[in-house]
Structure formats: C-alpha cells, structure tokens
PDB file of C-alpha atoms and ligand atoms in Angstrom:
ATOM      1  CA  UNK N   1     107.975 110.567 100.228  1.00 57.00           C
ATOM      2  CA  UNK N   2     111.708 112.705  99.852  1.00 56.00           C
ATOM      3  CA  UNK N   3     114.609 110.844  99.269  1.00 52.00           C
ATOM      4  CA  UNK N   4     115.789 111.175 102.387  1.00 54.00           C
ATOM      5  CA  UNK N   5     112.734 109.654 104.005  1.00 57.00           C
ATOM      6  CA  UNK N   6     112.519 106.748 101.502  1.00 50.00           C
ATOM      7  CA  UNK N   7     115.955 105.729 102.256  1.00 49.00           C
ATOM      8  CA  UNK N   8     114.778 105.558 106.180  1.00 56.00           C
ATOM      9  CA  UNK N   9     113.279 102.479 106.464  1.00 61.00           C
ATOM     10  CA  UNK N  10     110.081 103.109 109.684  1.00 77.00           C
ATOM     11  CA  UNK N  11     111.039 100.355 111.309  1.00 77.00           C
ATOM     12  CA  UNK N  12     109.673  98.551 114.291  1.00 82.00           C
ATOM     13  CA  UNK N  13     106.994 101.223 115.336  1.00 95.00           C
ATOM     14  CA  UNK N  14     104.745  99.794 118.248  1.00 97.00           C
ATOM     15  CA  UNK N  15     100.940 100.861 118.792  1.00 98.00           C
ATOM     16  CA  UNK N  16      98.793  99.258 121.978  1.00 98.00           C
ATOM     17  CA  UNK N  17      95.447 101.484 120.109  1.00 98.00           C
ATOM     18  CA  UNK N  18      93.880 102.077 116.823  1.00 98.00           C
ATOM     19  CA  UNK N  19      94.494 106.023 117.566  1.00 98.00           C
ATOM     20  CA  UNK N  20      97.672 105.567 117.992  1.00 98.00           C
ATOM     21  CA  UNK N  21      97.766 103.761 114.489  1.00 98.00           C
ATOM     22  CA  UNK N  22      96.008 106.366 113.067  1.00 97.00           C
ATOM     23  CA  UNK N  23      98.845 109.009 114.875  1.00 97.00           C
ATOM     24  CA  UNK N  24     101.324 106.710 112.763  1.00 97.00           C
ATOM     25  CA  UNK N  25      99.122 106.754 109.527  1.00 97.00           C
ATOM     26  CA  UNK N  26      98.647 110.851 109.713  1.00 97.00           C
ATOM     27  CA  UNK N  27     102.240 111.535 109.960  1.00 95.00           C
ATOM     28  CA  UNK N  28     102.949 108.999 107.243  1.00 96.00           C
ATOM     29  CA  UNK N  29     100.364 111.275 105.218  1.00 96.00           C
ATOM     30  CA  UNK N  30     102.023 114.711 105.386  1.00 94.00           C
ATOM     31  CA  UNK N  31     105.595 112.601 103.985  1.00 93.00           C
ATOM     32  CA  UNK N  32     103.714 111.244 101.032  1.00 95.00           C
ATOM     33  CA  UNK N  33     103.859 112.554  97.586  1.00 95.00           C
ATOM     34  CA  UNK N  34     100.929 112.452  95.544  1.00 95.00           C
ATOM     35  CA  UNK N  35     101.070 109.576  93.262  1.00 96.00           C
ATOM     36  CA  UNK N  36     102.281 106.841  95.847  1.00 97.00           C
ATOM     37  CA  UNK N  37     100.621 104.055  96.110  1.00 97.00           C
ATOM     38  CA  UNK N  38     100.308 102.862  99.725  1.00 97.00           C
ATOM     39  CA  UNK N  39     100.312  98.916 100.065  1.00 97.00           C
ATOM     40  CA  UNK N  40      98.374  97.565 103.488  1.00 97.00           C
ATOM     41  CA  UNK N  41      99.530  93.920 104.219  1.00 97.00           C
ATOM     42  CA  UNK N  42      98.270  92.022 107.596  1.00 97.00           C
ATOM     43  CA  UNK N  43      95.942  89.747 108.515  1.00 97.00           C
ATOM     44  CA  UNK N  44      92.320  90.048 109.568  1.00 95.00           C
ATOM     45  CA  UNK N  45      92.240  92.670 112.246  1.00 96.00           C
ATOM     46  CA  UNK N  46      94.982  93.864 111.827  1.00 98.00           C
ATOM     47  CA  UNK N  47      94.639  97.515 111.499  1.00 97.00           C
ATOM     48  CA  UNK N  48      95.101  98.454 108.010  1.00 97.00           C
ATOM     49  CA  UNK N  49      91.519 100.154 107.538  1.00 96.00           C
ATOM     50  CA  UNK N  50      91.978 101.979 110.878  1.00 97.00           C
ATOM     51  CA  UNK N  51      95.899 102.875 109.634  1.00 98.00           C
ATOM     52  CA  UNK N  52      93.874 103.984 106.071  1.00 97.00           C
ATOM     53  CA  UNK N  53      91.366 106.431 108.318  1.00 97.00           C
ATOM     54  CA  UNK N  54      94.619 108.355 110.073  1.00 98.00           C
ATOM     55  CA  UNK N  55      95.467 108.861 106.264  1.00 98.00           C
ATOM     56  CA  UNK N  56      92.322 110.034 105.416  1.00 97.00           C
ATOM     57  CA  UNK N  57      92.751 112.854 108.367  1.00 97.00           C
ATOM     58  CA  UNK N  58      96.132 113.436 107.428  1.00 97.00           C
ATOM     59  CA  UNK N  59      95.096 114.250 103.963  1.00 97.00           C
ATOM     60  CA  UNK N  60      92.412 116.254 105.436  1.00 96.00           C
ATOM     61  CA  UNK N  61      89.393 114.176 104.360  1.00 96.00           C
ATOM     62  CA  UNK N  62      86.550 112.629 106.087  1.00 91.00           C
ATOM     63  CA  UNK N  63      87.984 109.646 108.029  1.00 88.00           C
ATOM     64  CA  UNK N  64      84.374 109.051 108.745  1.00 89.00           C
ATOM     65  CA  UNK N  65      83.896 107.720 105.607  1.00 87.00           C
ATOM     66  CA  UNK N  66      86.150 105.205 106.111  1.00 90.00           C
ATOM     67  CA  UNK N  67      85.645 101.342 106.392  1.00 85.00           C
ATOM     68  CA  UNK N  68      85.783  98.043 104.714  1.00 72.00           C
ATOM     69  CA  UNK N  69      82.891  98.162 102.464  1.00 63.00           C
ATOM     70  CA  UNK N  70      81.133  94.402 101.681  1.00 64.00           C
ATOM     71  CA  UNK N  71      80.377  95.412  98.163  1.00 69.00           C
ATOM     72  CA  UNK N  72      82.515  98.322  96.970  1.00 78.00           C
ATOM     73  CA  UNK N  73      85.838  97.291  95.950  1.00 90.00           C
ATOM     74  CA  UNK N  74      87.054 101.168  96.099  1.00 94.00           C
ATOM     75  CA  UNK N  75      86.614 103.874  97.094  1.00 94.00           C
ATOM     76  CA  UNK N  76      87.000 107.329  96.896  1.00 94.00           C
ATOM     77  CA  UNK N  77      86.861 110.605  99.630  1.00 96.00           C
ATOM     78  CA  UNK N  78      87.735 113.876  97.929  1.00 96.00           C
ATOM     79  CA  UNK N  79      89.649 116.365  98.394  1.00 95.00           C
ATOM     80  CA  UNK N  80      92.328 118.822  97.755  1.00 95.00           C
ATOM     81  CA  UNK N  81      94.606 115.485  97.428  1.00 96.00           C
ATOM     82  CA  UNK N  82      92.162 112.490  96.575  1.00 97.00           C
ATOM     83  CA  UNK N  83      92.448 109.095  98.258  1.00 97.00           C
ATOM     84  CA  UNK N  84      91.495 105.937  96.441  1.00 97.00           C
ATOM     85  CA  UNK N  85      90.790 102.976  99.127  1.00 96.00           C
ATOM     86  CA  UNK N  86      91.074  99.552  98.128  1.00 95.00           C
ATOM     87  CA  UNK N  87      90.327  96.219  99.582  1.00 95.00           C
ATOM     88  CA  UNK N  88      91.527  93.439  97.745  1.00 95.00           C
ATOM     89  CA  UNK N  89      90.500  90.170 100.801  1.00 94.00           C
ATOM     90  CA  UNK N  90      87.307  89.035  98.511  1.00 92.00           C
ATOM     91  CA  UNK N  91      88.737  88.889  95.130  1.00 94.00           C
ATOM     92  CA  UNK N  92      91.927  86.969  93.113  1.00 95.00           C
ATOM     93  CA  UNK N  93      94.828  88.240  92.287  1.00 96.00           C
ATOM     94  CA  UNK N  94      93.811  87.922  88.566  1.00 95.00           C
ATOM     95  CA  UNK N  95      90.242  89.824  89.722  1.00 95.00           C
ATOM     96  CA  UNK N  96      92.485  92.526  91.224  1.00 94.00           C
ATOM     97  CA  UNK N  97      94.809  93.261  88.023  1.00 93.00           C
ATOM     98  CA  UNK N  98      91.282  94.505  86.351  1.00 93.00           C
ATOM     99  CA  UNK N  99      90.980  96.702  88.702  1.00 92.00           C
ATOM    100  CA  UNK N 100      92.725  99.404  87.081  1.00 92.00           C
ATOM    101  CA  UNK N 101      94.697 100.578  90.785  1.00 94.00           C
ATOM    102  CA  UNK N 102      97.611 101.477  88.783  1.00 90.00           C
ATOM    103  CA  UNK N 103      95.427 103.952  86.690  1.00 92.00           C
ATOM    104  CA  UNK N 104      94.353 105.484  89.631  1.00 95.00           C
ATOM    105  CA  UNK N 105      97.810 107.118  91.944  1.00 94.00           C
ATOM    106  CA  UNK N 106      98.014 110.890  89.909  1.00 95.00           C
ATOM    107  CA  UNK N 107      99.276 114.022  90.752  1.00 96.00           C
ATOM    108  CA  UNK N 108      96.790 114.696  93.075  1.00 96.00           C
ATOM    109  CA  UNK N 109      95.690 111.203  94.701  1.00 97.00           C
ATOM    110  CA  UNK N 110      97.013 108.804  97.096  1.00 97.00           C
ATOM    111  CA  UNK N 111      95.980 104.796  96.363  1.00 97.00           C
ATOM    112  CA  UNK N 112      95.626 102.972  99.633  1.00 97.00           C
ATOM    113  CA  UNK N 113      95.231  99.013  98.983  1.00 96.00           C
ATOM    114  CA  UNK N 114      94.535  96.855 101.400  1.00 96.00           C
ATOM    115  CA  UNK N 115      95.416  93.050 101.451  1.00 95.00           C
ATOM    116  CA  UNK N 116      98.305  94.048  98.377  1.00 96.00           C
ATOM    117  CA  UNK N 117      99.287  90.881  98.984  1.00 95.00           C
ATOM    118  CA  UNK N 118      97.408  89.946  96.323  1.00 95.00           C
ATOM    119  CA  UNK N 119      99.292  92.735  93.683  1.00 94.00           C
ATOM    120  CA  UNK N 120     100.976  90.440  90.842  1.00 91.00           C
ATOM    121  CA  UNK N 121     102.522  93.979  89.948  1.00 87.00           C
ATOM    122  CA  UNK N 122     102.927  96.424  92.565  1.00 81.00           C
ATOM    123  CA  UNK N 123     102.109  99.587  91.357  1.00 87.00           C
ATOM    124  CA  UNK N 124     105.603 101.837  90.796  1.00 84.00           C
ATOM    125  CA  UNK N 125     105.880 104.589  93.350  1.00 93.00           C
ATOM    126  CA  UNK N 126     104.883 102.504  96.244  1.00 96.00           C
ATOM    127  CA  UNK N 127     105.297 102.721 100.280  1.00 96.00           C
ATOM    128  CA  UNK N 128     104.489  99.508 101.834  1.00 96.00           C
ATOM    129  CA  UNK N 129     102.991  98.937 105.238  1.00 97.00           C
ATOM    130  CA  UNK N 130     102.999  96.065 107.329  1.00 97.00           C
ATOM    131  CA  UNK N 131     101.128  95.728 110.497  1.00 98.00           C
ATOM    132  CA  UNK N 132     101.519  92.559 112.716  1.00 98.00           C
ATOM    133  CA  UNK N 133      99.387  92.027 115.525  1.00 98.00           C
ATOM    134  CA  UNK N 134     101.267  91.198 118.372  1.00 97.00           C
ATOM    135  CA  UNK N 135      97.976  90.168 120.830  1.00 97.00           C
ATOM    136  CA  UNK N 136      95.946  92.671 122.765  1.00 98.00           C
ATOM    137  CA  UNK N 137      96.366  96.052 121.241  1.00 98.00           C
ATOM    138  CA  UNK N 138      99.447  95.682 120.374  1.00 98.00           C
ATOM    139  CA  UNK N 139     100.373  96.141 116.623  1.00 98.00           C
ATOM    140  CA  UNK N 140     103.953  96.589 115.073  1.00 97.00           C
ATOM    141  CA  UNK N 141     103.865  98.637 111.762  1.00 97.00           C
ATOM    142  CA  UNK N 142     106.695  98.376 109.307  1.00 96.00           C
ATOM    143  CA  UNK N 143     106.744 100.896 106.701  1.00 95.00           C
ATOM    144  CA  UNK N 144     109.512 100.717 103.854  1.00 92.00           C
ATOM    145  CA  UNK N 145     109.229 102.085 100.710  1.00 86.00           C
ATOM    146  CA  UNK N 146     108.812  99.766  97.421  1.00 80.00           C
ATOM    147  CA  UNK N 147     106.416  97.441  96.927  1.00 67.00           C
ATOM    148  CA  UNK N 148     105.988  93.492  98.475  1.00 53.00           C
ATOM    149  CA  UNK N 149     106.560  91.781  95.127  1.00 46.00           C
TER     150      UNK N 149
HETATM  151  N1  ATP B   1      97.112  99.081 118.048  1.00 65.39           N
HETATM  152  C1  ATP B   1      96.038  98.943 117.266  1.00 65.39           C
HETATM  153  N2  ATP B   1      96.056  99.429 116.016  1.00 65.39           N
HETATM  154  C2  ATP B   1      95.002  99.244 115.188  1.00 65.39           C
HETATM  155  N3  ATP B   1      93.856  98.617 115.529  1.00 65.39           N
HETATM  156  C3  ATP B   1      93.792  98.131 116.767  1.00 65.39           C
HETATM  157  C4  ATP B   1      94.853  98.277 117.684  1.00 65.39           C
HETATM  158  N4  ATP B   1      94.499  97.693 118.867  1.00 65.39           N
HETATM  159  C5  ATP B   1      93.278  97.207 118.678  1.00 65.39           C
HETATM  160  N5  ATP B   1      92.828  97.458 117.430  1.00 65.39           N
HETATM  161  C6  ATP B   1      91.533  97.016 116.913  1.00 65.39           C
HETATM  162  O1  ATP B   1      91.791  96.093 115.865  1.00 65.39           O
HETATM  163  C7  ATP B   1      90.792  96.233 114.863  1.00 65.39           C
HETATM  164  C8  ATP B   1      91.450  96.580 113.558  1.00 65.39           C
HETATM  165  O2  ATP B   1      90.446  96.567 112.609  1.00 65.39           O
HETATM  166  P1  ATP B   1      90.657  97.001 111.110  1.00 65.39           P
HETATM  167  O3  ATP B   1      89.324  96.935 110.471  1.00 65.39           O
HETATM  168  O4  ATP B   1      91.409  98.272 111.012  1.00 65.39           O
HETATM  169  O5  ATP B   1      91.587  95.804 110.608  1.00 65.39           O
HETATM  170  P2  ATP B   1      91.885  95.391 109.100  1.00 65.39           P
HETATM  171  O6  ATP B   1      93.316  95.009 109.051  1.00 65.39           O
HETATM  172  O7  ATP B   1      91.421  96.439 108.179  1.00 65.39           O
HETATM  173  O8  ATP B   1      91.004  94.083 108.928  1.00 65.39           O
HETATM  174  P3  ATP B   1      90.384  93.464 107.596  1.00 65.39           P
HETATM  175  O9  ATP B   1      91.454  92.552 107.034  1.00 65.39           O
HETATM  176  O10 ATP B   1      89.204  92.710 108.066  1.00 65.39           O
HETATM  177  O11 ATP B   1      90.037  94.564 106.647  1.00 65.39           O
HETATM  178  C9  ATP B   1      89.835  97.315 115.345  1.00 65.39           C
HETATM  179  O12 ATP B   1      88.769  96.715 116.004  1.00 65.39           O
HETATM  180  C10 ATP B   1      90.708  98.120 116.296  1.00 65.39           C
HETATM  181  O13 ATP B   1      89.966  98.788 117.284  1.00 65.39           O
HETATM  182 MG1   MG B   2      90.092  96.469 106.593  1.00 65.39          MG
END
C-alpha cells in the first residue's frame, strides 16, 4: 500500500455477493506492496476465503485453487507475486506463533491469514480486513492498515 492509501482508512464498504467481495479484494490487490501481510477477521461465513480468492485474481493467480483446506494450514499459489494463505480457526494462538507467517511476507509474496484474531504478534507491514455479516448477502468490509493487536 502508498502512503497515501494507508492513511485512507476503506471504510464502510457494503457487498450483497461474494463477487462483489472478490471486486473489493482485487482492487485491494493491485494497492498492495509485496511484503504486506493481509489480516482476515470475521466470523464463520463471513467471507474472508471468498475476499482471499479476489486476491488471488488480482495477483493474477489461480483463484481456483482457493479454499479453506481441513488439513493444510497454508498454502501457497505461485506466481509472479506469491500468495501465502492461512487459516488459523483450528489451531491456538500459541499453535499459530510456530507457524513461521512472519517468515513468510518477502519481496515478492503477499501473506493472507485468516481468523488473525488469533496473531499474539501481528506481523509488521500489515493491512487488516474486517468483514461483518450483516444477514442475507450483505457483508460490510473494513480495511485499515496495521494490524488488530
Ligand atoms: N457479500 C458477500 N460476500 C462474501 N460472501 C458472501 C456474500 N454473500 C453471501 N456470501 C456467501 O457467504 C459464504 C462466505 O464463505 P467463506 O468461506 O468465504 O467465509 P469464511 O469467512 O472464509 O468462513 P470460514 O470462517 O469458515 O473460513 C459463501 O457461501 C458466500 O457465497
Ligand atoms: Mg474461510
């Protein structure tokens, strides 16, 4: 993300469909810098894998390879700009920290991480995203830069 952009807080977006998530995630994509860390915090359903496939497209990757694996913890499409995709809703906090996420943001990957709720230390260069589900469709994404802790 520029300056400029961090300093603009996305504030109060609306969706009523998981494509128009993804529309959110993809231009979110093309303002990130490689090395940011993006933290996904909602509840169940919420829409943070679907927001983590518009990133994949935006990045230019496979978005078909993207879901909320039972067994894999992360995981990885490549490309020209890499992104790592977490999912932290089946392990601790404590689990999490041996992860090694913060090893993984470089100058040519993205780290998605999905319920970073659970992040006892939020990775530095960090945009976080919040999606609330309002009923129905209906989803508002908050996306400030910085990190929930
Ligand atoms: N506006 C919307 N944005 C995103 N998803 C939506 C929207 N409206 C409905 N949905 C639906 O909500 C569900 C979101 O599922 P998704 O797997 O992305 O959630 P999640 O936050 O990753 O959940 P989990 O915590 O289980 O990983 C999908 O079934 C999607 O079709
Ligand atoms: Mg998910």
């Amino acid at each position: 993300m520029s300056k400029a952009e961090a300093r603009a807080v996305w504030n109060d977006i609306v969706t009523r469909s998981e494509a128009q998530t993804a529309a959110v995630a993809r231009q979110l994509a093309s303002a990130l810098e490689p090395g940011t860390t993006v933290l996904l915090l909602g509840e169940l359903g919420a829409g943070k894998t679907a927001f983590v496939r518009g990133l994949a497209e935006g990045l230019g990757l496979d978005s078909d390879q993207v879901s909320s694996p039972t067994f894999t913890l992360i995981q990885e499409y490549r490309g020209r700009t890499t992104l790592h995709h977490a999912d932290l809703y089946r392990i601790t906090s404590d689990e999490a920290e041996d992860l090694g996420l913060q090893e993984l943001a470089g100058p040519h990957s993205i780290v998605a991480i999905e319920w970073a709720e659970k992040l006892l230390r939020p990775p530095g260069k960090a945009v976080m995203v919040k999606i609330e589900d309002l009923g129905g469709d209906t989803r508002r994404i908050t996306i400030q830069p910085g990190s929930s802790a």
